[in-house]
DNA sequence: GAGAGACTGGTACGAAGGTACCGGCAAAAG
DNA sequence: CTTTTGCCGGTACCTTCGTACCAGTCTCTC
């Protein structure tokens, strides 16, 4: 009833949860993979079940419909954002401070999910579709807060004074352009971020 | 065979095209409306036919499947971009040159489709999905060229030296963020563009 | 003014998907 | 060991969709 997301066993004490938890986890993971590989449209009970190697009914047993499932996958994805950005932050070499192309690459790498075109396309399709799911937008708003903070850290390390939200916006926008025009997304994003960062840099250095 | 898009009558001389052309037009228009209102997922033969007030079979008679139909609608949408930006350009009041908020609003208005959240969301869903349709990305690449030129004009009129592609990227990115986090898209885009424009402005004025 | 060929539109079919159902079974409780 | 409790998983139902079909209609052309 008030249980927003999962169909937990009605009783509170764990009884035979080990396998159930693993399954739930496998289903979420499979959903994330599907979203990133083939886009949100490809998320169907059957496809998820097949990928997670669980019977069809398991998807309806653990989640209240597709929306619930997509919401759970979205939370998982959003949690990964800051984590991914952190690994980039920890890799930042401050010797690169002067190399604007390198700086832009750090920033874009922190924002974009790892992987090739299919992952990026699926990711953005999902991102945009979040506007249709209340649960998703809440999860993403939370994830974005942490991501922005991490981007801020990277900017500070690289001695670049630019609004983190602006960095993310430029990257996102570049990807949207690239996807809609069939360009290479990562490359295009780096180019635009470099333009922006270089312009701002010249202010700061004066 | 080599006919890429339409199922034109096989002969070249027009015979009884009047109504047929009108129907074809109505179908494309209905498809555009559906995309903008409910997203690309909602584009089905039946939905299009109902909206265009033509029988179901008309959609398959005039178009070779859904991809063809979506491609045609995409071209129509892309054509509208530059046209819309031109109307904004013609409205630009150069007295506003100093007001960065106003400048940002001009630019965002030129990039964003008119209409509220549903239109913007549908538009961006469609934009991102273009990566999956060859026809679409070609049409959009062409449309973007004209749009960028128009944005360049507006920047010149407003005395702002910023890369048009950067303006579009920031706007697009802001919309993606807004959609994924449930924020107000237009407002958010204006804010970010204003930040960018203000920063660059200070360079130029020195 | 007939014939041919383009258009019309109602209908049907196979595929795919969301969801519900229900007999079976394994683990926990006694 | 037995019972109970809740998970498991195969299957079926209903809807929606893409697409094809085809008899009928209308308008050019000759």
XYZ file of C-alpha atoms (C1' of nucleotides) in Angstrom:
472
model
C 0.000 0.000 0.000
C 2.324 2.691 1.243
C 5.244 0.521 0.167
C 6.450 2.657 -2.664
C 8.793 0.431 -4.480
C 9.191 -3.200 -3.644
C 6.954 -6.099 -2.853
C 8.899 -7.183 0.153
C 7.698 -10.245 1.963
C 4.844 -9.053 4.099
C 6.510 -10.046 7.364
C 9.440 -7.984 8.524
C 11.746 -10.711 9.795
C 13.951 -12.150 7.069
C 13.192 -15.763 6.383
C 14.309 -16.998 3.064
C 15.526 -13.827 1.605
C 18.965 -14.802 0.382
C 17.926 -15.962 -3.043
C 15.156 -13.438 -3.321
C 17.538 -10.565 -2.728
C 19.968 -11.924 -5.276
C 17.179 -12.186 -7.806
C 15.931 -8.726 -7.160
C 19.448 -7.528 -7.651
C 19.877 -9.493 -10.865
C 16.651 -8.009 -12.208
C 17.748 -4.472 -11.473
C 21.131 -5.082 -13.015
C 19.570 -6.586 -16.119
C 17.250 -3.613 -16.432
C 20.160 -1.178 -16.241
C 22.008 -3.121 -18.892
C 18.989 -3.150 -21.163
C 18.445 0.577 -20.752
C 22.058 1.319 -21.567
C 22.296 -1.078 -24.465
C 18.969 -0.796 -26.203
C 17.228 2.155 -24.637
C 14.286 2.413 -22.293
C 11.885 1.168 -24.949
C 13.490 -2.235 -24.796
C 12.700 -2.670 -21.132
C 9.971 -5.291 -21.112
C 9.218 -7.909 -18.521
C 10.266 -10.624 -20.888
C 13.510 -9.029 -21.973
C 14.479 -8.280 -18.392
C 13.628 -11.770 -17.229
C 15.612 -13.352 -20.038
C 18.654 -11.202 -19.380
C 18.520 -11.726 -15.636
C 17.959 -15.449 -16.219
C 14.911 -15.536 -14.012
C 11.423 -16.676 -14.939
C 9.046 -14.088 -16.335
C 6.912 -14.002 -13.238
C 9.840 -13.023 -11.030
C 9.798 -9.529 -12.536
C 6.216 -8.998 -11.534
C 6.751 -10.643 -8.214
C 9.511 -8.306 -7.107
C 8.272 -5.127 -8.757
C 4.897 -3.502 -9.078
C 4.854 -3.152 -12.819
C 7.338 -1.731 -15.246
C 7.324 1.775 -13.824
C 8.484 0.460 -10.489
C 11.223 -1.528 -12.163
C 12.406 1.413 -14.222
C 12.407 3.562 -11.126
C 14.624 1.111 -9.282
C 17.017 0.907 -12.213
C 17.106 4.687 -12.398
C 18.109 4.967 -8.769
C 20.863 2.487 -9.389
C 22.102 4.427 -12.384
C 21.992 7.740 -10.539
C 23.993 6.273 -7.671
C 26.665 5.333 -10.168
C 27.129 8.889 -11.401
C 28.966 10.356 -8.460
C 30.886 7.125 -7.997
C 32.113 7.271 -11.571
C 32.986 10.957 -11.301
C 34.945 10.187 -8.152
C 37.182 7.749 -9.978
C 37.921 10.434 -12.552
C 38.583 12.975 -9.847
C 41.076 10.615 -8.242
C 42.838 10.236 -11.574
C 43.191 13.949 -12.222
C 46.796 14.918 -12.725
C 47.239 18.549 -11.812
C 50.148 18.801 -14.209
C 47.526 19.039 -16.911
C 46.188 22.330 -15.622
C 47.375 24.261 -18.608
C 46.242 21.815 -21.277
C 42.683 22.889 -21.997
C 41.952 19.902 -24.189
C 43.045 17.623 -21.397
C 41.003 19.574 -18.870
C 37.934 19.305 -21.049
C 38.506 15.586 -21.437
C 38.633 15.098 -17.674
C 35.375 16.943 -17.261
C 33.567 15.152 -20.071
C 34.793 11.792 -18.852
C 33.416 12.576 -15.436
C 29.980 13.434 -16.804
C 29.576 10.831 -19.517
C 28.972 7.201 -18.686
C 31.780 4.913 -19.745
C 31.163 2.927 -22.891
C 30.493 3.568 -26.531
C 27.668 5.032 -28.532
C 24.997 2.512 -27.541
C 25.563 3.159 -23.846
C 25.540 6.898 -24.279
C 22.452 6.877 -26.435
C 20.562 4.587 -24.098
C 21.626 6.659 -21.144
C 20.340 9.899 -22.624
C 17.128 8.401 -23.886
C 16.516 7.265 -20.372
C 17.515 10.605 -18.913
C 15.078 12.492 -21.066
C 12.304 9.997 -20.472
C 12.683 10.621 -16.751
C 10.362 13.552 -17.225
C 7.551 11.060 -17.445
C 8.296 9.218 -14.209
C 8.043 10.994 -10.884
C 10.222 8.415 -9.137
C 12.961 8.779 -11.702
C 13.221 12.526 -11.602
C 13.487 12.450 -7.835
C 16.287 9.894 -7.988
C 18.083 11.866 -10.661
C 17.768 15.153 -8.830
C 19.493 13.532 -5.880
C 22.171 11.941 -8.030
C 22.833 15.226 -9.767
C 23.561 16.975 -6.516
C 26.394 14.591 -5.756
C 27.655 14.657 -9.332
C 27.793 18.444 -9.352
C 29.795 18.432 -6.162
C 32.288 16.019 -7.658
C 32.569 18.067 -10.852
C 33.196 21.070 -8.654
C 36.075 19.200 -7.030
C 37.578 18.387 -10.402
C 37.271 21.993 -11.548
C 38.990 23.128 -8.399
C 41.803 20.619 -8.858
C 42.279 21.809 -12.417
C 42.055 25.432 -11.380
C 39.085 26.145 -13.609
C 36.387 28.415 -12.278
C 33.296 27.276 -14.115
C 29.849 26.494 -12.827
C 29.581 22.692 -12.542
C 26.035 22.777 -13.834
C 27.312 24.598 -16.875
C 29.905 21.900 -17.491
C 27.265 19.212 -17.300
C 24.883 21.201 -19.469
C 27.450 21.703 -22.209
C 28.352 18.037 -22.167
C 24.738 16.934 -22.197
C 23.890 19.371 -24.936
C 26.827 18.295 -27.036
C 25.721 14.697 -26.728
C 22.183 15.578 -27.747
C 23.495 17.346 -30.826
C 25.839 14.500 -31.630
C 23.120 11.884 -31.267
C 20.638 13.798 -33.356
C 23.136 14.452 -36.097
C 25.022 11.174 -36.039
C 28.274 12.680 -34.830
C 30.729 11.158 -32.406
C 29.417 12.142 -28.998
C 32.474 12.095 -26.761
C 34.644 13.949 -29.239
C 32.030 16.620 -29.802
C 31.482 17.127 -26.100
C 35.186 17.569 -25.436
C 35.432 20.143 -28.197
C 32.596 22.265 -26.842
C 33.704 22.037 -23.237
C 37.178 23.035 -24.314
C 35.807 26.116 -26.037
C 33.904 27.095 -22.922
C 36.726 26.395 -20.510
C 39.282 28.204 -22.618
C 37.131 31.325 -22.753
C 36.629 31.405 -19.029
C 40.243 30.605 -18.378
C 41.325 33.721 -20.147
C 39.285 35.791 -17.729
C 40.771 34.215 -14.678
C 44.325 34.486 -15.837
C 44.125 38.200 -16.450
C 13.231 0.881 -54.731
C 15.474 3.873 -54.918
C 12.514 5.940 -53.818
C 13.700 6.729 -50.334
C 10.697 8.100 -48.662
C 7.305 8.165 -50.264
C 5.081 5.826 -52.159
C 4.370 8.261 -54.913
C 2.126 7.096 -57.685
C 4.386 5.128 -59.973
C 3.853 7.396 -62.983
C 5.365 10.815 -62.900
C 2.444 12.847 -64.221
C 0.005 13.918 -61.521
C -3.396 12.392 -61.879
C -5.573 12.567 -58.882
C -3.162 13.900 -56.390
C -5.111 16.702 -54.825
C -6.720 14.735 -52.041
C -3.823 12.356 -51.757
C -1.391 15.196 -51.164
C -3.680 16.689 -48.571
C -3.864 13.367 -46.777
C -0.151 12.848 -46.883
C 0.214 16.299 -45.421
C -2.368 15.625 -42.728
C -0.573 12.431 -41.771
C 2.766 14.183 -41.431
C 1.220 16.964 -39.406
C -0.507 14.506 -37.119
C 2.752 12.649 -36.624
C 4.562 15.837 -35.665
C 1.842 16.686 -33.196
C 1.983 13.241 -31.666
C 5.742 13.374 -31.320
C 5.593 16.747 -29.643
C 2.699 15.923 -27.368
C 3.294 12.353 -26.324
C 6.778 11.490 -27.499
C 8.032 9.275 -30.281
C 6.828 6.141 -28.511
C 3.260 7.222 -29.101
C 3.672 7.277 -32.852
C 1.711 4.270 -34.031
C -0.172 3.816 -37.253
C -3.445 3.829 -35.408
C -2.749 6.903 -33.346
C -1.570 8.818 -36.380
C -4.544 7.761 -38.446
C -6.972 8.737 -35.722
C -5.365 12.132 -35.243
C -5.174 12.840 -38.955
C -8.732 11.606 -39.346
C -7.840 9.204 -42.087
C -8.422 5.463 -42.159
C -5.720 3.221 -40.757
C -4.649 1.952 -44.142
C -3.872 5.441 -45.413
C -0.784 5.577 -43.216
C 0.634 2.461 -44.810
C -0.452 3.557 -48.236
C 1.468 6.812 -48.148
C 4.464 5.681 -46.127
C 6.652 2.619 -46.152
C 6.308 1.708 -42.531
C 6.743 3.703 -39.374
C 10.380 4.558 -39.924
C 9.515 6.283 -43.158
C 6.747 8.202 -41.455
C 8.948 9.271 -38.580
C 11.617 10.342 -41.018
C 9.167 12.535 -42.895
C 7.958 14.099 -39.663
C 11.547 14.677 -38.595
C 12.326 16.555 -41.773
C 9.279 18.688 -41.212
C 10.325 19.442 -37.660
C 13.890 20.254 -38.664
C 12.656 22.632 -41.333
C 10.738 24.470 -38.665
C 13.832 25.145 -36.561
C 15.458 27.810 -38.645
C 12.078 29.280 -39.476
C 11.254 29.649 -35.802
C 14.692 31.086 -35.022
C 14.198 33.599 -37.801
C 11.040 34.958 -36.203
C 12.969 35.463 -32.981
C 15.818 37.111 -34.830
C 13.381 39.533 -36.408
C 12.009 40.383 -32.990
C 15.353 41.129 -31.425
C 15.479 44.599 -30.004
C 19.064 45.801 -29.943
C 18.229 48.072 -27.029
C 18.452 44.948 -24.917
C 22.127 44.462 -25.639
C 23.166 45.202 -22.107
C 20.536 43.111 -20.358
C 22.120 39.683 -20.117
C 18.969 38.011 -18.878
C 17.121 39.379 -21.864
C 19.897 38.303 -24.216
C 19.817 34.800 -22.804
C 16.049 34.708 -23.205
C 16.298 35.640 -26.874
C 18.797 32.883 -27.472
C 16.889 30.218 -25.584
C 13.645 31.183 -27.286
C 15.350 30.781 -30.626
C 16.594 27.295 -29.796
C 13.637 25.868 -27.898
C 10.428 24.927 -29.657
C 7.461 27.047 -28.644
C 5.072 25.412 -26.225
C 5.112 24.016 -22.743
C 6.673 21.034 -21.043
C 4.968 18.339 -23.123
C 6.204 19.845 -26.375
C 9.727 20.287 -25.088
C 9.887 16.809 -23.646
C 8.529 15.195 -26.782
C 10.881 17.220 -28.889
C 13.947 16.130 -26.978
C 12.888 12.525 -26.764
C 12.611 12.594 -30.486
C 15.915 14.392 -30.900
C 17.792 11.822 -28.878
C 16.067 8.919 -30.573
C 17.248 10.256 -33.921
C 20.462 8.373 -33.313
C 18.561 5.236 -34.200
C 17.284 6.445 -37.568
C 19.674 7.261 -40.371
C 17.122 9.406 -42.191
C 16.429 11.439 -39.116
C 19.998 12.258 -38.276
C 20.623 13.420 -41.816
C 17.588 15.692 -41.717
C 18.600 17.055 -38.353
C 22.179 17.679 -39.375
C 20.875 19.806 -42.230
C 18.401 21.624 -40.027
C 21.076 22.332 -37.458
C 23.281 24.065 -39.999
C 20.570 26.600 -40.729
C 19.683 26.989 -37.083
C 23.285 27.690 -36.124
C 23.513 30.361 -38.786
C 20.408 32.041 -37.437
C 21.678 31.864 -33.864
C 24.876 33.428 -35.107
C 22.836 36.295 -36.533
C 21.097 36.820 -33.231
C 24.381 36.799 -31.336
C 25.761 39.369 -33.733
C 22.696 41.570 -33.344
C 23.040 41.373 -29.581
C 26.768 41.952 -29.757
C 27.605 38.696 -28.045
C 30.586 36.755 -29.299
C 29.738 33.185 -28.432
C 29.925 30.070 -30.536
C 26.378 29.286 -31.746
C 26.915 25.602 -31.207
C 27.824 26.385 -27.619
C 24.596 28.319 -27.155
C 22.573 25.425 -28.497
C 24.528 22.917 -26.429
C 23.965 24.818 -23.203
C 20.279 25.145 -23.933
C 19.917 21.502 -24.877
C 21.892 20.406 -21.856
C 19.872 22.574 -19.538
C 16.696 21.056 -20.893
C 18.029 17.547 -20.407
C 18.865 18.357 -16.802
C 15.539 19.994 -16.247
C 13.619 17.081 -17.728
C 15.540 14.498 -15.779
C 15.143 16.355 -12.522
C 11.635 17.671 -12.974
C 12.674 21.307 -13.134
C 11.179 24.012 -15.325
C 13.071 23.693 -18.590
C 12.862 27.147 -20.140
C 13.721 28.917 -16.925
C 16.688 26.671 -16.261
C 18.020 27.088 -19.781
C 17.836 30.859 -19.575
C 19.721 30.838 -16.302
C 22.580 28.748 -17.646
C 22.856 30.635 -20.918
C 22.900 33.864 -18.965
C 25.809 32.620 -16.882
C 27.730 31.675 -19.987
C 26.972 34.839 -21.891
C 27.780 37.064 -18.954
C 31.168 35.445 -18.514
C 32.091 35.879 -22.135
C 30.713 39.379 -22.210
C 33.144 40.478 -19.578
C 36.031 39.433 -21.782
C 34.799 41.365 -24.758
C 34.101 44.525 -22.865
C 37.576 44.741 -21.403
C -18.792 7.031 -71.968
C -16.120 3.232 -70.978
C -11.966 1.357 -69.176
C -7.892 1.461 -66.433
C -5.573 2.456 -62.733
C -4.934 5.193 -58.567
C -7.103 5.754 -54.112
C -10.177 4.210 -50.126
C -11.238 2.024 -45.996
C -12.941 -1.879 -43.423
C -10.986 -6.004 -41.792
C -7.789 -9.737 -40.538
C -3.603 -11.945 -38.918
C 0.591 -12.826 -36.503
C 3.694 -11.023 -33.018
C 4.721 -9.012 -28.710
C 3.811 -7.251 -24.354
C 1.653 -6.479 -19.362
C -0.342 -8.864 -16.057
C -2.834 -12.466 -13.540
C -3.258 -17.114 -12.054
C -2.259 -21.377 -9.786
C -0.261 -25.759 -8.809
C 4.136 -27.051 -6.788
C 7.910 -26.844 -3.621
C 11.384 -25.638 -0.316
C 12.514 -23.836 4.072
C 11.307 -22.443 8.630
C 8.548 -23.405 12.893
C 6.770 -26.628 16.161
C 8.806 -35.277 11.085
C 5.060 -32.574 9.818
C 2.809 -28.520 8.882
C 2.545 -24.069 7.373
C 3.987 -20.222 4.940
C 5.510 -17.811 1.316
C 8.360 -18.107 -2.905
C 8.765 -20.264 -7.669
C 7.842 -20.596 -12.327
C 5.165 -22.182 -16.259
C 1.245 -20.663 -18.678
C -2.798 -18.238 -20.320
C -5.503 -14.068 -21.329
C -6.292 -9.760 -23.171
C -4.731 -5.711 -25.438
C -2.158 -3.233 -28.821
C 0.567 -2.963 -32.742
C 2.583 -3.393 -37.579
C 1.296 -4.794 -41.715
C -1.252 -7.033 -45.402
C -5.333 -7.771 -48.050
C -9.111 -6.789 -51.057
C -13.350 -5.413 -52.712
C -15.241 -1.138 -53.854
C -14.971 3.813 -55.621
C -13.633 7.550 -58.119
C -11.229 10.238 -61.784
C -8.469 10.773 -65.527
C -7.467 9.259 -70.370
C -8.698 7.753 -74.664
